[in-house]
Each structure stands twice: as structure tokens, then as C-alpha cells.
Amino acid sequence: MGIVNTTPDSFSDGGAYLDPQAAIAHGCLLLEQGADIVDVGGESTRPGALRVSLDDELARVLPVIRALAAAGAVVSVDTMRAPVANAAVDAGAVIVNDVSGGLDDPAMLHAVAERGVGYIAMHWRGQSDRMQNLAVYADVVAEVRAELAARRDAALAAGIAGENLVLDPGLGFAKTAAHNWTLLAHLDALQSLGQPLLVGASRKRFLGELMTGRPPGERDDATVALTTLLARQGVWAVRTHSVRAHRDASAVVQRLGQEAVRTVQ
Ligand code: PMM
């Protein structure tokens, strides 16, 4: 899943694709690089970010979704708001990527169920301006698992089909670097919830910390290393700012996996 942030303030690419034409061109580039899905978002969720208005969010994402869907892309919309999800589906989006897992907008789960589109429910504990204060866990794996299980159950109860539902550990959302690493080391506990997993590690701060202060634009190699390991574990998708190297990494993992099966037979 390639990322197109039509925001002025996202942590890695904020401001680069605020102009719709630049965002559309970037989405097309990600498609050329082999993205299966292009994720279009109009609201930054970086730690400390403030909410954007509904009108601004709609104005940012809709022209980009319309153009990329018309170009043949499988488009997801990164939003917490049901009206944005609905308008995005009208514009051609087929997946709703909700970082709040349905907790921000009480109308979201029913809206998604009614439209019959895909839904990504991410683990989330509160808005970005206060999420770092919510990064308190006695057992991060058990608590994230239980809270994601509750979102899964709420989504299914609202009528979202099991085959349309993807879960996401929400790296960096109410989580410290240590929490992110612990979750990555125990993803099998989240896979046991029975839904496909999406992981969004791309260029995030915990990778910068590992490489002692490396800025976001220089964290892609570390992100690809993680993609390789995640592909081996069979995650459904990774959400990344660049695509080609991740595509290549997953092709290598897939080819080796086929070989392992063939030589055992
Ligand atoms: N991370 C960000 C935004 N949206 N969606 C999902 N499903 N998972 C994530 O980890 C996630 C997300 C923040 O990163 P960005 O500013 O690079 O978009």
C-alpha cells in the first residue's frame, strides 16, 4: 500500500502533495512502482497534530481519489470520518482505512457496512494531540490484542463482512518505540485474531531512533528490512511511502517460499 498524504503537516511528506496535481502524479508513480493499493489521506495524525475541518479534508482527498480511481488504482481513503468515507467511496475508493478503528465517528462502522467496501481498523486510543499520554500498558501485546479484538467484534456486529476486515497494530499511535518493537516481535498474537494484518512502519520515529536521529527521508532501508520480515510472517500488506523496494522484497520472500515448498515435496 503506497501512501499519498494530501496534507501540509504529515511527518515525512507533509506539504509535498498538498496540490492535487502533485498528489495525483505521486499516486501514479507509486502505481508504476507496483503498489497494489494507493492510500489517500487528508488529515495528518502525527503526534500533536490538530484536527482538520471536514470541508478541508473533503477538498483535499476527493479530486485525488477521483483521478487515481479513474486511472485504475485500487484506492483506500485514510479517514476517521464517515462523511469523508462515504464521499470517497462515491469518488471511487474501495477501502476505508480508519486509524481510529471506528472509535472517532460513531457512524463509521455502519457507513462502511452499508457500502460493502473494505475496512482497515487500526489500534488507537485517542486523538493525536493527546495520544502520547495514552501510551501506558502493563502488557502491550495483550492489551493491543484485546482492544483490537473489541474493534473486530464491533465491526462485525455493525455488518462489515469478515472477508472485508483488516486489522492494524497502529505503530506509533499511543505507543512508544519500545511498544512498537514489542508488538512487531509478537505479531503472531495479533494474527491469531483471525483477520489479515496491515502494518504501517514506514519512516516512523522508532526507526529514526534506532539509527540515532536519522531523518524520515533516510529511514527507507530500515523500513524495507522490516517489510522483508513481515512478508515472511505473511502480513496482508505494509503501508509505505516508497513502493519499489518493498515490492522487490516481497517478491524475493514469495519466491523463496515457493522454493522451500517445492524442494520439500
Ligand atoms: N500511520 C499513519 C497514517 N495512517 N493508517 C494505518 N492503517 N496504519 C498506520 O500505521 C498509519 C495509517 C501515519 O503515518 P503517515 O503520516 O506517514 O501517513
CSV table of N, CA, C and O and ligand atoms in Angstrom, one decimal, residues 1 3-5 7 9-14 39 41 43-47 77-79 96-100 120-123 131 166-173 198-204 239-241, ligand 1:
chain,number,residue,atom,x,y,z
A,1,MET,N,0.9,-1.2,0.0
A,1,MET,CA,0.0,0.0,0.0
A,1,MET,C,0.9,1.2,0.0
A,1,MET,O,1.7,1.5,0.9
A,3,ILE,N,1.5,5.4,0.0
A,3,ILE,CA,0.9,6.5,0.8
A,3,ILE,C,0.9,7.8,0.0
A,3,ILE,O,1.9,8.2,-0.6
A,4,VAL,N,-0.3,8.4,-0.1
A,4,VAL,CA,-0.3,9.7,-0.7
A,4,VAL,C,-1.0,10.6,0.4
A,4,VAL,O,-2.2,10.5,0.6
A,5,ASN,N,-0.2,11.4,1.1
A,5,ASN,CA,-0.7,12.3,2.1
A,5,ASN,C,-1.0,13.7,1.5
A,5,ASN,O,0.0,14.4,1.2
A,7,THR,N,-1.6,16.5,2.8
A,7,THR,CA,-1.6,17.3,4.0
A,7,THR,C,-0.4,18.2,4.0
A,7,THR,O,0.6,18.0,3.4
A,9,ASP,N,1.2,18.8,6.8
A,9,ASP,CA,1.9,18.6,8.1
A,9,ASP,C,2.2,17.2,8.4
A,9,ASP,O,2.5,16.9,9.6
A,10,SER,N,2.1,16.2,7.5
A,10,SER,CA,2.5,14.8,7.8
A,10,SER,C,4.0,14.8,8.1
A,10,SER,O,4.7,15.6,7.6
A,11,PHE,N,4.4,13.8,8.9
A,11,PHE,CA,5.7,13.9,9.4
A,11,PHE,C,6.8,13.6,8.4
A,11,PHE,O,7.9,14.2,8.4
A,12,SER,N,6.5,12.9,7.3
A,12,SER,CA,7.5,12.5,6.4
A,12,SER,C,7.4,13.4,5.1
A,12,SER,O,8.3,13.9,4.5
A,13,ASP,N,6.1,13.5,4.6
A,13,ASP,CA,5.9,14.1,3.3
A,13,ASP,C,5.0,15.3,3.3
A,13,ASP,O,4.4,15.7,2.3
A,14,GLY,N,4.8,15.8,4.5
A,14,GLY,CA,3.9,16.9,4.7
A,14,GLY,C,4.2,18.1,3.8
A,14,GLY,O,5.3,18.5,3.7
A,39,ASP,N,-3.2,4.7,-0.8
A,39,ASP,CA,-3.9,5.2,0.4
A,39,ASP,C,-3.9,6.7,0.4
A,39,ASP,O,-2.8,7.3,0.5
A,41,GLY,N,-4.9,10.2,2.1
A,41,GLY,CA,-5.3,10.8,3.3
A,41,GLY,C,-5.2,12.3,3.3
A,41,GLY,O,-4.3,12.9,2.7
A,43,GLU,N,-5.7,14.2,6.4
A,43,GLU,CA,-5.6,14.7,7.8
A,43,GLU,C,-4.4,14.0,8.4
A,43,GLU,O,-4.3,12.8,8.5
A,44,SER,N,-3.4,14.9,8.8
A,44,SER,CA,-2.2,14.3,9.5
A,44,SER,C,-2.6,13.8,10.9
A,44,SER,O,-3.4,14.3,11.6
A,45,THR,N,-1.9,12.6,11.2
A,45,THR,CA,-2.1,12.0,12.5
A,45,THR,C,-0.8,12.0,13.3
A,45,THR,O,-0.7,11.3,14.2
A,46,ARG,N,0.1,12.8,12.8
A,46,ARG,CA,1.4,12.9,13.5
A,46,ARG,C,1.2,13.3,15.0
A,46,ARG,O,0.2,14.0,15.3
A,47,PRO,N,2.1,12.8,15.9
A,47,PRO,CA,1.9,13.1,17.3
A,47,PRO,C,1.7,14.7,17.5
A,47,PRO,O,2.5,15.4,16.9
A,77,VAL,N,-9.1,5.2,1.4
A,77,VAL,CA,-9.1,6.6,1.9
A,77,VAL,C,-8.8,6.5,3.4
A,77,VAL,O,-9.3,5.7,4.1
A,78,ASP,N,-7.8,7.3,3.8
A,78,ASP,CA,-7.3,7.3,5.2
A,78,ASP,C,-8.1,8.4,5.9
A,78,ASP,O,-7.8,9.6,5.8
A,79,THR,N,-9.2,8.0,6.6
A,79,THR,CA,-10.0,8.9,7.3
A,79,THR,C,-10.7,8.3,8.5
A,79,THR,O,-10.9,7.1,8.6
A,96,VAL,N,-11.8,1.7,3.2
A,96,VAL,CA,-11.7,2.7,4.2
A,96,VAL,C,-10.7,2.4,5.2
A,96,VAL,O,-10.8,1.3,5.8
A,97,ASN,N,-9.7,3.2,5.3
A,97,ASN,CA,-8.6,3.0,6.3
A,97,ASN,C,-8.8,4.0,7.4
A,97,ASN,O,-8.5,5.1,7.3
A,98,ASP,N,-9.3,3.4,8.6
A,98,ASP,CA,-9.7,4.3,9.7
A,98,ASP,C,-8.7,4.1,10.9
A,98,ASP,O,-8.8,3.0,11.5
A,99,VAL,N,-7.8,5.1,11.1
A,99,VAL,CA,-6.9,4.9,12.2
A,99,VAL,C,-7.5,4.8,13.5
A,99,VAL,O,-6.9,4.4,14.5
A,100,SER,N,-8.8,5.2,13.7
A,100,SER,CA,-9.4,5.1,15.0
A,100,SER,C,-10.2,3.8,15.1
A,100,SER,O,-10.8,3.6,16.2
A,120,ILE,N,-10.2,-1.1,7.1
A,120,ILE,CA,-9.0,-1.4,7.9
A,120,ILE,C,-9.2,-0.7,9.3
A,120,ILE,O,-9.3,0.5,9.4
A,121,ALA,N,-9.2,-1.5,10.4
A,121,ALA,CA,-9.4,-1.0,11.7
A,121,ALA,C,-8.0,-1.0,12.4
A,121,ALA,O,-7.5,-2.0,12.7
A,122,MET,N,-7.5,0.2,12.7
A,122,MET,CA,-6.2,0.3,13.4
A,122,MET,C,-6.4,0.4,14.9
A,122,MET,O,-7.4,1.0,15.4
A,123,HIS,N,-5.4,0.0,15.6
A,123,HIS,CA,-5.4,0.1,17.1
A,123,HIS,C,-5.2,1.6,17.4
A,123,HIS,O,-4.2,2.2,17.0
A,131,MET,N,-2.3,11.5,22.2
A,131,MET,CA,-2.1,10.0,22.2
A,131,MET,C,-0.8,9.6,22.9
A,131,MET,O,-0.7,8.5,23.5
A,166,VAL,N,-9.7,-5.9,7.9
A,166,VAL,CA,-8.2,-6.0,8.1
A,166,VAL,C,-7.9,-5.2,9.4
A,166,VAL,O,-8.5,-4.2,9.7
A,167,LEU,N,-7.0,-5.8,10.2
A,167,LEU,CA,-6.6,-5.1,11.5
A,167,LEU,C,-5.2,-4.6,11.4
A,167,LEU,O,-4.4,-5.1,10.5
A,168,ASP,N,-4.8,-3.6,12.2
A,168,ASP,CA,-3.5,-3.0,12.1
A,168,ASP,C,-3.1,-2.6,13.6
A,168,ASP,O,-3.9,-2.0,14.3
A,169,PRO,N,-1.9,-3.0,14.0
A,169,PRO,CA,-1.4,-2.7,15.3
A,169,PRO,C,-1.3,-1.2,15.6
A,169,PRO,O,-1.2,-0.8,16.8
A,170,GLY,N,-1.2,-0.3,14.6
A,170,GLY,CA,-1.1,1.1,14.9
A,170,GLY,C,0.2,1.6,15.5
A,170,GLY,O,0.2,2.2,16.5
A,171,LEU,N,1.3,1.2,14.8
A,171,LEU,CA,2.6,1.6,15.3
A,171,LEU,C,2.7,3.1,15.5
A,171,LEU,O,2.4,3.9,14.6
A,172,GLY,N,3.2,3.5,16.7
A,172,GLY,CA,3.4,4.9,16.9
A,172,GLY,C,2.1,5.7,17.4
A,172,GLY,O,2.2,6.8,17.9
A,173,PHE,N,1.0,5.0,17.4
A,173,PHE,CA,-0.3,5.6,17.9
A,173,PHE,C,-0.5,5.2,19.3
A,173,PHE,O,-0.8,4.0,19.6
A,198,LEU,N,-2.5,-5.4,8.4
A,198,LEU,CA,-1.7,-4.3,7.7
A,198,LEU,C,-0.7,-3.7,8.8
A,198,LEU,O,-1.1,-3.6,9.9
A,199,VAL,N,0.5,-3.5,8.4
A,199,VAL,CA,1.5,-2.8,9.3
A,199,VAL,C,2.0,-1.6,8.6
A,199,VAL,O,2.5,-1.6,7.5
A,200,GLY,N,1.9,-0.5,9.4
A,200,GLY,CA,2.4,0.8,8.9
A,200,GLY,C,3.6,1.2,9.7
A,200,GLY,O,3.5,1.9,10.8
A,201,ALA,N,4.8,0.9,9.3
A,201,ALA,CA,6.1,1.2,10.0
A,201,ALA,C,6.8,2.3,9.2
A,201,ALA,O,7.8,2.9,9.8
A,202,SER,N,6.4,2.6,8.0
A,202,SER,CA,7.3,3.4,7.1
A,202,SER,C,7.8,4.7,7.7
A,202,SER,O,7.0,5.6,8.0
A,203,ARG,N,9.1,4.8,7.7
A,203,ARG,CA,9.8,6.0,8.1
A,203,ARG,C,9.5,6.5,9.5
A,203,ARG,O,9.8,7.6,9.8
A,204,LYS,N,8.8,5.7,10.3
A,204,LYS,CA,8.3,6.2,11.6
A,204,LYS,C,9.5,6.5,12.6
A,204,LYS,O,10.6,6.0,12.4
A,239,ARG,N,2.1,-0.5,4.7
A,239,ARG,CA,1.8,0.8,4.2
A,239,ARG,C,3.1,1.6,4.2
A,239,ARG,O,3.7,1.9,5.2
A,240,THR,N,3.5,2.0,3.0
A,240,THR,CA,4.8,2.6,2.8
A,240,THR,C,4.9,3.8,1.9
A,240,THR,O,4.0,4.0,1.0
A,241,HIS,N,5.8,4.7,2.2
A,241,HIS,CA,6.0,5.9,1.4
A,241,HIS,C,6.6,5.7,0.0
A,241,HIS,O,6.3,6.3,-0.9
B,1,PMM,N1,0.0,5.6,10.0
B,1,PMM,C1,-0.2,6.8,9.7
B,1,PMM,C2,-1.4,7.2,9.0
B,1,PMM,N2,-2.3,6.3,8.6
B,1,PMM,N3,-3.0,4.0,8.7
B,1,PMM,C3,-2.8,2.8,9.0
B,1,PMM,N4,-3.7,1.8,8.7
B,1,PMM,N5,-1.7,2.4,9.7
B,1,PMM,C4,-0.7,3.2,10.1
B,1,PMM,O1,0.2,2.8,10.7
B,1,PMM,C5,-0.9,4.6,9.7
B,1,PMM,C6,-2.1,5.0,9.0
B,1,PMM,C7,0.8,7.9,10.0
B,1,PMM,O2,1.8,7.9,9.0
B,1,PMM,P1,1.9,8.9,7.8
B,1,PMM,O3,1.9,10.3,8.3
B,1,PMM,O4,3.2,8.6,7.1
B,1,PMM,O5,0.7,8.7,6.9
